[in-house]
Amino acid sequence: MTTPIEVVFVDLAGALARSDTSAKAFAELSDDGSESTHRAIARHLREVTAAYALSAANMANRSDWTLGREGLSRKKGYNSPEDYVQALGGGGGGTKADTRRLIEAGTMATEAEAARDRQEQADVLALEHPEAPPVEVHRPWFAPLGDAVTDGTLSAEAATAIRRGLGEPAIGVTEEMLAEAVAHLLTECRTVNADQAAKAARHCRDSIDAAGIASRADAMRARQYLKVFDKPDGMLHGSFELDPENGAYFKDFLQQVIGPRTGGPRFVEKGEKERAQRIIDDPRSTDQIAAESLIEAIKVAAGADPGTIFGRIRPSVKLVVMEAPAPVTPSSALEFLGDGFIEGTSNAATAATIDRALCDTGFTPVVFGRDGSVLDVGREQRLFTQPQRVALALRDGGCMWKDCLKPPSFSEAHHLHQWKADGGLTNLEDGILLCSPHHLRLHNEISTGSIQGGGRSSALVRGSGWCPRQRPIRPKRPST
């Protein structure tokens, strides 16, 4: 006779309560004993979490919105299944996001089990009625993730991370392609944590859906936010989310500010060594240094001369470009730049983002052969100099996009003839100031940039792919 699930877990809880799980008991273990004990607890936790996820999915299914007031969570006085499941966890339960992931993992496992049951029934019918046409049973592409949660080979957190990272079927991305990706990731992610699994899944999605990189980048940019509110004690509290590119800039800023405190790179030049030592010796906490440095940066930006366009010494984002067909010669290396990713992450960077970065911050091309050997290493030699930036600020007066009023301090230097594609020159006649949003829009929407009339009367021409009639966008004329 099958033991009721509740009794199983009541007995397990009682066994744990009767055991000696004090800090002293753990401290008395040997090194090997500590490791093997932790592995045993982790294995137990994974199996318990799998059951916990199935239970959470069951509670959510009984609370489906289609049931209205008859849904379990509504009958118990809760607005959503997440609220109900979270409350059943008792004091110290997980966050709403944790609960949502738990329900997602349990739902995947439930749907995978239902598909297996339907297949078994179809197989039985096929044996009983061999003359009947075969019954096709649809199996969700993510079903193997649910199976892995149920048998304990993958944690609920990792399974949910992979499911979210792969996304949904779309134009050019079939369920069969996603199913193949799941099979690959299950092998790759059995020994990694949920964060690593999420990165692997996003990278896998980008590799099979290169056309969707730009749309996903736009979606992440649209999700950015910054919220602040006053706490009762007078402190200002806030939260934010940034897209990968802006997040990389922010992390680079923090690295420059607190890097010596957090294991950043070692400095060999005297001035940099002294600056790093001052940060290490600062009596303030690392968090306090970061917070006050951010405010100092905001003050500098707020007090900047509107006629100043900042130079190259600032936080930067390194873009790694992967495409390089073989063979590649040093002279042709730059012609094959394509989609890449932001260094240190698995976040893809669109071709438009790479083009915009080339205009404003330059790059060091490092092209690798198929065997991983370096074929060519170039030098950053195409940036506008600081005197040229000052001249652009005086000439253009800010962003040159029509109706944009951003000052030079908010603008970036753009090559009207693209430096990479059109052999544009780094001179004033070929330069124009654009704020970051319009710079990005230009690279996203305009396939060619040309000068009409030269100098200050230049016009940016929409490419034929965007506007067949080649109607120009007339930038505003700067004051003379």
mmCIF file of N, CA and C in Angstrom, residues 274-383:
data_model
loop_
_atom_site.group_PDB
_atom_site.id
_atom_site.type_symbol
_atom_site.label_atom_id
_atom_site.label_comp_id
_atom_site.label_asym_id
_atom_site.label_seq_id
_atom_site.Cartn_x
_atom_site.Cartn_y
_atom_site.Cartn_z
ATOM 1 N N GLU A 274 49.020 54.168 -6.166
ATOM 2 C CA GLU A 274 48.710 55.052 -5.052
ATOM 3 C C GLU A 274 47.208 55.272 -4.918
ATOM 4 N N ARG A 275 46.526 55.427 -6.045
ATOM 5 C CA ARG A 275 45.071 55.607 -5.997
ATOM 6 C C ARG A 275 44.385 54.364 -5.440
ATOM 7 N N ALA A 276 44.842 53.195 -5.876
ATOM 8 C CA ALA A 276 44.262 51.955 -5.376
ATOM 9 C C ALA A 276 44.502 51.800 -3.879
ATOM 10 N N GLN A 277 45.686 52.175 -3.415
ATOM 11 C CA GLN A 277 45.986 52.046 -1.993
ATOM 12 C C GLN A 277 45.122 52.993 -1.166
ATOM 13 N N ARG A 278 44.839 54.191 -1.708
ATOM 14 C CA ARG A 278 43.969 55.131 -0.990
ATOM 15 C C ARG A 278 42.566 54.550 -0.820
ATOM 16 N N ILE A 279 42.092 53.836 -1.850
ATOM 17 C CA ILE A 279 40.774 53.212 -1.737
ATOM 18 C C ILE A 279 40.795 52.103 -0.696
ATOM 19 N N ILE A 280 41.869 51.325 -0.676
ATOM 20 C CA ILE A 280 41.978 50.236 0.306
ATOM 21 C C ILE A 280 42.043 50.787 1.722
ATOM 22 N N ASP A 281 42.750 51.900 1.897
ATOM 23 C CA ASP A 281 42.928 52.475 3.231
ATOM 24 C C ASP A 281 41.777 53.367 3.671
ATOM 25 N N ASP A 282 40.824 53.624 2.787
ATOM 26 C CA ASP A 282 39.701 54.498 3.123
ATOM 27 C C ASP A 282 38.925 53.915 4.298
ATOM 28 N N PRO A 283 38.653 54.691 5.346
ATOM 29 C CA PRO A 283 37.958 54.154 6.521
ATOM 30 C C PRO A 283 36.492 53.820 6.269
ATOM 31 N N ARG A 284 35.917 54.325 5.196
ATOM 32 C CA ARG A 284 34.517 54.035 4.890
ATOM 33 C C ARG A 284 34.355 52.578 4.438
ATOM 34 N N SER A 285 33.144 52.055 4.589
ATOM 35 C CA SER A 285 32.865 50.705 4.102
ATOM 36 C C SER A 285 32.832 50.723 2.575
ATOM 37 N N THR A 286 32.977 49.546 1.983
ATOM 38 C CA THR A 286 32.948 49.448 0.525
ATOM 39 C C THR A 286 31.619 49.933 -0.025
ATOM 40 N N ASP A 287 30.514 49.545 0.618
ATOM 41 C CA ASP A 287 29.196 49.982 0.166
ATOM 42 C C ASP A 287 29.058 51.496 0.268
ATOM 43 N N GLN A 288 29.616 52.076 1.325
ATOM 44 C CA GLN A 288 29.517 53.518 1.491
ATOM 45 C C GLN A 288 30.328 54.246 0.417
ATOM 46 N N ILE A 289 31.517 53.721 0.095
ATOM 47 C CA ILE A 289 32.331 54.315 -0.964
ATOM 48 C C ILE A 289 31.566 54.285 -2.285
ATOM 49 N N ALA A 290 30.936 53.150 -2.585
ATOM 50 C CA ALA A 290 30.192 53.024 -3.844
ATOM 51 C C ALA A 290 29.045 54.020 -3.900
ATOM 52 N N ALA A 291 28.292 54.119 -2.801
ATOM 53 C CA ALA A 291 27.137 55.022 -2.780
ATOM 54 C C ALA A 291 27.553 56.474 -2.931
ATOM 55 N N GLU A 292 28.565 56.889 -2.170
ATOM 56 C CA GLU A 292 28.970 58.286 -2.212
ATOM 57 C C GLU A 292 29.685 58.627 -3.514
ATOM 58 N N SER A 293 30.369 57.654 -4.125
ATOM 59 C CA SER A 293 30.997 57.899 -5.421
ATOM 60 C C SER A 293 29.939 58.087 -6.507
ATOM 61 N N LEU A 294 28.836 57.350 -6.405
ATOM 62 C CA LEU A 294 27.755 57.514 -7.370
ATOM 63 C C LEU A 294 27.168 58.925 -7.287
ATOM 64 N N ILE A 295 26.976 59.410 -6.068
ATOM 65 C CA ILE A 295 26.448 60.760 -5.901
ATOM 66 C C ILE A 295 27.443 61.791 -6.429
ATOM 67 N N GLU A 296 28.727 61.562 -6.184
ATOM 68 C CA GLU A 296 29.744 62.482 -6.708
ATOM 69 C C GLU A 296 29.697 62.520 -8.235
ATOM 70 N N ALA A 297 29.523 61.345 -8.866
ATOM 71 C CA ALA A 297 29.445 61.295 -10.333
ATOM 72 C C ALA A 297 28.210 62.038 -10.831
ATOM 73 N N ILE A 298 27.090 61.891 -10.117
ATOM 74 C CA ILE A 298 25.862 62.596 -10.505
ATOM 75 C C ILE A 298 26.053 64.102 -10.389
ATOM 76 N N LYS A 299 26.743 64.541 -9.328
ATOM 77 C CA LYS A 299 27.000 65.975 -9.155
ATOM 78 C C LYS A 299 27.865 66.515 -10.286
ATOM 79 N N VAL A 300 28.880 65.743 -10.669
ATOM 80 C CA VAL A 300 29.744 66.174 -11.768
ATOM 81 C C VAL A 300 28.935 66.295 -13.056
ATOM 82 N N ALA A 301 28.079 65.289 -13.322
ATOM 83 C CA ALA A 301 27.273 65.317 -14.539
ATOM 84 C C ALA A 301 26.284 66.482 -14.511
ATOM 85 N N ALA A 302 25.658 66.712 -13.353
ATOM 86 C CA ALA A 302 24.674 67.787 -13.250
ATOM 87 C C ALA A 302 25.313 69.159 -13.396
ATOM 88 N N GLY A 303 26.571 69.271 -12.952
ATOM 89 C CA GLY A 303 27.245 70.560 -13.025
ATOM 90 C C GLY A 303 28.125 70.733 -14.232
ATOM 91 N N ALA A 304 28.043 69.799 -15.185
ATOM 92 C CA ALA A 304 28.918 69.870 -16.355
ATOM 93 C C ALA A 304 28.557 71.056 -17.233
ATOM 94 N N ASP A 305 29.555 71.621 -17.856
ATOM 95 C CA ASP A 305 29.347 72.699 -18.819
ATOM 96 C C ASP A 305 28.587 72.140 -20.014
ATOM 97 N N PRO A 306 27.409 72.696 -20.348
ATOM 98 C CA PRO A 306 26.639 72.176 -21.493
ATOM 99 C C PRO A 306 27.421 72.201 -22.793
ATOM 100 N N GLY A 307 28.503 72.984 -22.864
ATOM 101 C CA GLY A 307 29.305 73.043 -24.071
ATOM 102 C C GLY A 307 30.441 72.055 -24.095
ATOM 103 N N THR A 308 30.478 71.158 -23.097
ATOM 104 C CA THR A 308 31.562 70.183 -23.008
ATOM 105 C C THR A 308 31.082 68.822 -23.479
ATOM 106 N N ILE A 309 31.855 68.190 -24.325
ATOM 107 C CA ILE A 309 31.595 66.797 -24.686
ATOM 108 C C ILE A 309 32.711 65.961 -24.093
ATOM 109 N N PHE A 310 32.360 65.000 -23.286
ATOM 110 C CA PHE A 310 33.348 64.241 -22.534
ATOM 111 C C PHE A 310 34.166 63.347 -23.445
ATOM 112 N N GLY A 311 35.391 63.128 -23.062
ATOM 113 C CA GLY A 311 36.320 62.344 -23.864
ATOM 114 C C GLY A 311 36.250 60.875 -23.565
ATOM 115 N N ARG A 312 37.376 60.191 -23.730
ATOM 116 C CA ARG A 312 37.386 58.731 -23.700
ATOM 117 C C ARG A 312 37.641 58.165 -22.319
ATOM 118 N N ILE A 313 38.075 58.958 -21.366
ATOM 119 C CA ILE A 313 38.383 58.427 -20.044
ATOM 120 C C ILE A 313 37.085 58.345 -19.263
ATOM 121 N N ARG A 314 36.466 57.197 -19.280
ATOM 122 C CA ARG A 314 35.167 56.982 -18.653
ATOM 123 C C ARG A 314 34.911 55.490 -18.615
ATOM 124 N N PRO A 315 33.870 55.058 -17.868
ATOM 125 C CA PRO A 315 33.563 53.637 -17.880
ATOM 126 C C PRO A 315 33.304 53.166 -19.301
ATOM 127 N N SER A 316 33.707 51.939 -19.598
ATOM 128 C CA SER A 316 33.576 51.438 -20.960
ATOM 129 C C SER A 316 32.981 50.041 -20.962
ATOM 130 N N VAL A 317 32.445 49.675 -22.128
ATOM 131 C CA VAL A 317 31.906 48.339 -22.343
ATOM 132 C C VAL A 317 32.703 47.692 -23.460
ATOM 133 N N LYS A 318 33.224 46.500 -23.218
ATOM 134 C CA LYS A 318 33.993 45.780 -24.225
ATOM 135 C C LYS A 318 33.059 44.834 -24.967
ATOM 136 N N LEU A 319 33.009 44.984 -26.280
ATOM 137 C CA LEU A 319 32.169 44.137 -27.111
ATOM 138 C C LEU A 319 33.042 43.115 -27.822
ATOM 139 N N VAL A 320 32.695 41.853 -27.691
ATOM 140 C CA VAL A 320 33.448 40.774 -28.324
ATOM 141 C C VAL A 320 32.650 40.299 -29.523
ATOM 142 N N VAL A 321 33.252 40.376 -30.717
ATOM 143 C CA VAL A 321 32.580 39.992 -31.948
ATOM 144 C C VAL A 321 33.059 38.620 -32.365
ATOM 145 N N MET A 322 32.121 37.732 -32.608
ATOM 146 C CA MET A 322 32.459 36.332 -32.816
ATOM 147 C C MET A 322 32.672 35.950 -34.273
ATOM 148 N N GLU A 323 31.995 36.646 -35.212
ATOM 149 C CA GLU A 323 32.007 36.185 -36.589
ATOM 150 C C GLU A 323 33.311 36.541 -37.276
ATOM 151 N N ALA A 324 33.980 35.544 -37.824
ATOM 152 C CA ALA A 324 35.201 35.764 -38.605
ATOM 153 C C ALA A 324 35.420 34.551 -39.489
ATOM 154 N N PRO A 325 34.947 34.594 -40.741
ATOM 155 C CA PRO A 325 35.086 33.431 -41.619
ATOM 156 C C PRO A 325 36.541 33.142 -41.931
ATOM 157 N N ALA A 326 36.848 31.919 -42.195
ATOM 158 C CA ALA A 326 38.216 31.536 -42.528
ATOM 159 C C ALA A 326 38.319 31.340 -44.038
ATOM 160 N N PRO A 327 39.417 31.768 -44.667
ATOM 161 C CA PRO A 327 40.505 32.465 -44.008
ATOM 162 C C PRO A 327 40.248 33.955 -43.922
ATOM 163 N N VAL A 328 40.867 34.626 -42.977
ATOM 164 C CA VAL A 328 40.735 36.067 -42.814
ATOM 165 C C VAL A 328 42.110 36.685 -42.846
ATOM 166 N N THR A 329 42.287 37.695 -43.676
ATOM 167 C CA THR A 329 43.573 38.383 -43.757
ATOM 168 C C THR A 329 43.527 39.623 -42.901
ATOM 169 N N PRO A 330 44.666 40.110 -42.411
ATOM 170 C CA PRO A 330 44.663 41.310 -41.579
ATOM 171 C C PRO A 330 43.955 42.481 -42.239
ATOM 172 N N SER A 331 44.087 42.648 -43.549
ATOM 173 C CA SER A 331 43.477 43.794 -44.211
ATOM 174 C C SER A 331 41.973 43.682 -44.298
ATOM 175 N N SER A 332 41.441 42.448 -44.230
ATOM 176 C CA SER A 332 40.004 42.271 -44.381
ATOM 177 C C SER A 332 39.313 41.955 -43.069
ATOM 178 N N ALA A 333 40.049 41.953 -41.969
ATOM 179 C CA ALA A 333 39.479 41.488 -40.699
ATOM 180 C C ALA A 333 38.257 42.283 -40.284
ATOM 181 N N LEU A 334 38.286 43.617 -40.462
ATOM 182 C CA LEU A 334 37.194 44.438 -39.968
ATOM 183 C C LEU A 334 35.935 44.311 -40.810
ATOM 184 N N GLU A 335 36.040 43.737 -42.004
ATOM 185 C CA GLU A 335 34.872 43.646 -42.861
ATOM 186 C C GLU A 335 33.907 42.564 -42.394
ATOM 187 N N PHE A 336 34.337 41.711 -41.476
ATOM 188 C CA PHE A 336 33.511 40.570 -41.119
ATOM 189 C C PHE A 336 32.926 40.674 -39.717
ATOM 190 N N LEU A 337 32.953 41.881 -39.175
ATOM 191 C CA LEU A 337 32.371 42.036 -37.844
ATOM 192 C C LEU A 337 30.871 41.817 -37.920
ATOM 193 N N GLY A 338 30.330 41.041 -36.995
ATOM 194 C CA GLY A 338 28.892 40.779 -36.962
ATOM 195 C C GLY A 338 28.382 40.875 -35.551
ATOM 196 N N ASP A 339 27.336 40.089 -35.211
ATOM 197 C CA ASP A 339 26.817 40.101 -33.855
ATOM 198 C C ASP A 339 27.861 39.551 -32.895
ATOM 199 N N GLY A 340 27.874 40.070 -31.689
ATOM 200 C CA GLY A 340 28.823 39.623 -30.682
ATOM 201 C C GLY A 340 28.162 39.617 -29.328
ATOM 202 N N PHE A 341 28.961 39.753 -28.289
ATOM 203 C CA PHE A 341 28.401 39.798 -26.946
ATOM 204 C C PHE A 341 29.233 40.725 -26.083
ATOM 205 N N ILE A 342 28.657 41.123 -24.961
ATOM 206 C CA ILE A 342 29.327 42.014 -24.028
ATOM 207 C C ILE A 342 30.287 41.194 -23.189
ATOM 208 N N GLU A 343 31.543 41.614 -23.176
ATOM 209 C CA GLU A 343 32.579 40.839 -22.499
ATOM 210 C C GLU A 343 32.224 40.612 -21.039
ATOM 211 N N GLY A 344 32.466 39.400 -20.564
ATOM 212 C CA GLY A 344 32.184 39.053 -19.184
ATOM 213 C C GLY A 344 30.769 38.574 -18.950
ATOM 214 N N THR A 345 29.927 38.555 -19.995
ATOM 215 C CA THR A 345 28.555 38.095 -19.870
ATOM 216 C C THR A 345 28.218 37.217 -21.067
ATOM 217 N N SER A 346 27.010 36.654 -21.048
ATOM 218 C CA SER A 346 26.523 35.917 -22.214
ATOM 219 C C SER A 346 25.495 36.740 -22.963
ATOM 220 N N ASN A 347 25.414 38.040 -22.661
ATOM 221 C CA ASN A 347 24.417 38.891 -23.280
ATOM 222 C C ASN A 347 24.855 39.294 -24.685
ATOM 223 N N ALA A 348 24.016 38.980 -25.662
ATOM 224 C CA ALA A 348 24.339 39.280 -27.047
ATOM 225 C C ALA A 348 24.278 40.781 -27.294
ATOM 226 N N ALA A 349 25.127 41.257 -28.199
ATOM 227 C CA ALA A 349 25.110 42.647 -28.640
ATOM 228 C C ALA A 349 24.757 42.665 -30.115
ATOM 229 N N THR A 350 23.768 43.475 -30.474
ATOM 230 C CA THR A 350 23.350 43.524 -31.865
ATOM 231 C C THR A 350 24.398 44.218 -32.721
ATOM 232 N N ALA A 351 24.294 44.017 -34.036
ATOM 233 C CA ALA A 351 25.204 44.686 -34.956
ATOM 234 C C ALA A 351 25.082 46.200 -34.835
ATOM 235 N N ALA A 352 23.841 46.695 -34.583
ATOM 236 C CA ALA A 352 23.644 48.136 -34.436
ATOM 237 C C ALA A 352 24.369 48.664 -33.205
ATOM 238 N N THR A 353 24.327 47.912 -32.121
ATOM 239 C CA THR A 353 25.027 48.331 -30.906
ATOM 240 C C THR A 353 26.528 48.361 -31.144
ATOM 241 N N ILE A 354 27.043 47.355 -31.861
ATOM 242 C CA ILE A 354 28.474 47.321 -32.160
ATOM 243 C C ILE A 354 28.869 48.503 -33.028
ATOM 244 N N ASP A 355 28.056 48.803 -34.053
ATOM 245 C CA ASP A 355 28.351 49.940 -34.923
ATOM 246 C C ASP A 355 28.376 51.241 -34.140
ATOM 247 N N ARG A 356 27.410 51.401 -33.218
ATOM 248 C CA ARG A 356 27.354 52.634 -32.432
ATOM 249 C C ARG A 356 28.571 52.747 -31.522
ATOM 250 N N ALA A 357 28.989 51.629 -30.933
ATOM 251 C CA ALA A 357 30.169 51.649 -30.074
ATOM 252 C C ALA A 357 31.427 51.975 -30.869
ATOM 253 N N LEU A 358 31.491 51.476 -32.103
ATOM 254 C CA LEU A 358 32.637 51.774 -32.950
ATOM 255 C C LEU A 358 32.768 53.272 -33.190
ATOM 256 N N CYS A 359 31.624 53.919 -33.413
ATOM 257 C CA CYS A 359 31.649 55.357 -33.694
ATOM 258 C C CYS A 359 32.178 56.144 -32.500
ATOM 259 N N ASP A 360 31.746 55.766 -31.296
ATOM 260 C CA ASP A 360 32.024 56.622 -30.145
ATOM 261 C C ASP A 360 33.236 56.198 -29.343
ATOM 262 N N THR A 361 33.475 54.906 -29.197
ATOM 263 C CA THR A 361 34.538 54.462 -28.295
ATOM 264 C C THR A 361 35.615 53.634 -28.959
ATOM 265 N N GLY A 362 35.447 53.309 -30.246
ATOM 266 C CA GLY A 362 36.485 52.552 -30.928
ATOM 267 C C GLY A 362 36.578 51.120 -30.439
ATOM 268 N N PHE A 363 37.570 50.408 -30.947
ATOM 269 C CA PHE A 363 37.739 49.029 -30.517
ATOM 270 C C PHE A 363 39.125 48.554 -30.917
ATOM 271 N N THR A 364 39.528 47.477 -30.317
ATOM 272 C CA THR A 364 40.770 46.821 -30.702
ATOM 273 C C THR A 364 40.403 45.505 -31.362
ATOM 274 N N PRO A 365 40.544 45.394 -32.676
ATOM 275 C CA PRO A 365 40.144 44.158 -33.331
ATOM 276 C C PRO A 365 41.113 43.023 -33.041
ATOM 277 N N VAL A 366 40.588 41.931 -32.556
ATOM 278 C CA VAL A 366 41.381 40.731 -32.337
ATOM 279 C C VAL A 366 40.631 39.600 -33.022
ATOM 280 N N VAL A 367 41.138 39.134 -34.148
ATOM 281 C CA VAL A 367 40.459 38.132 -34.940
ATOM 282 C C VAL A 367 41.098 36.777 -34.700
ATOM 283 N N PHE A 368 40.265 35.775 -34.401
ATOM 284 C CA PHE A 368 40.741 34.435 -34.101
ATOM 285 C C PHE A 368 40.461 33.504 -35.266
ATOM 286 N N GLY A 369 41.368 32.571 -35.476
ATOM 287 C CA GLY A 369 41.147 31.536 -36.474
ATOM 288 C C GLY A 369 40.257 30.456 -35.913
ATOM 289 N N ARG A 370 39.894 29.501 -36.753
ATOM 290 C CA ARG A 370 39.000 28.427 -36.319
ATOM 291 C C ARG A 370 39.623 27.589 -35.219
ATOM 292 N N ASP A 371 40.966 27.556 -35.168
ATOM 293 C CA ASP A 371 41.631 26.763 -34.140
ATOM 294 C C ASP A 371 41.900 27.569 -32.879
ATOM 295 N N GLY A 372 41.394 28.815 -32.822
ATOM 296 C CA GLY A 372 41.573 29.639 -31.637
ATOM 297 C C GLY A 372 42.819 30.498 -31.649
ATOM 298 N N SER A 373 43.647 30.403 -32.698
ATOM 299 C CA SER A 373 44.864 31.203 -32.744
ATOM 300 C C SER A 373 44.540 32.618 -33.211
ATOM 301 N N VAL A 374 45.314 33.594 -32.742
ATOM 302 C CA VAL A 374 45.095 34.983 -33.111
ATOM 303 C C VAL A 374 45.654 35.223 -34.506
ATOM 304 N N LEU A 375 44.818 35.740 -35.417
ATOM 305 C CA LEU A 375 45.249 36.006 -36.786
ATOM 306 C C LEU A 375 45.727 37.446 -36.961
ATOM 307 N N ASP A 376 45.085 38.376 -36.230
ATOM 308 C CA ASP A 376 45.431 39.774 -36.423
ATOM 309 C C ASP A 376 45.072 40.568 -35.181
ATOM 310 N N VAL A 377 45.916 41.499 -34.785
ATOM 311 C CA VAL A 377 45.639 42.400 -33.673
ATOM 312 C C VAL A 377 45.859 43.816 -34.167
ATOM 313 N N GLY A 378 44.802 44.625 -34.127
ATOM 314 C CA GLY A 378 44.894 45.997 -34.610
ATOM 315 C C GLY A 378 45.084 46.987 -33.482
ATOM 316 N N ARG A 379 45.134 48.296 -33.841
ATOM 317 C CA ARG A 379 45.295 49.350 -32.837
ATOM 318 C C ARG A 379 44.105 50.296 -32.923
ATOM 319 N N GLU A 380 43.703 50.858 -31.799
ATOM 320 C CA GLU A 380 42.637 51.848 -31.780
ATOM 321 C C GLU A 380 43.193 53.139 -32.372
ATOM 322 N N GLN A 381 42.703 53.480 -33.557
ATOM 323 C CA GLN A 381 43.294 54.617 -34.245
ATOM 324 C C GLN A 381 42.258 55.434 -35.014
ATOM 325 N N ARG A 382 40.991 55.300 -34.655
ATOM 326 C CA ARG A 382 39.962 55.928 -35.447
ATOM 327 C C ARG A 382 39.060 56.851 -34.631
ATOM 328 N N LEU A 383 39.429 57.181 -33.406
ATOM 329 C CA LEU A 383 38.581 58.016 -32.570
ATOM 330 C C LEU A 383 38.802 59.492 -32.832
#
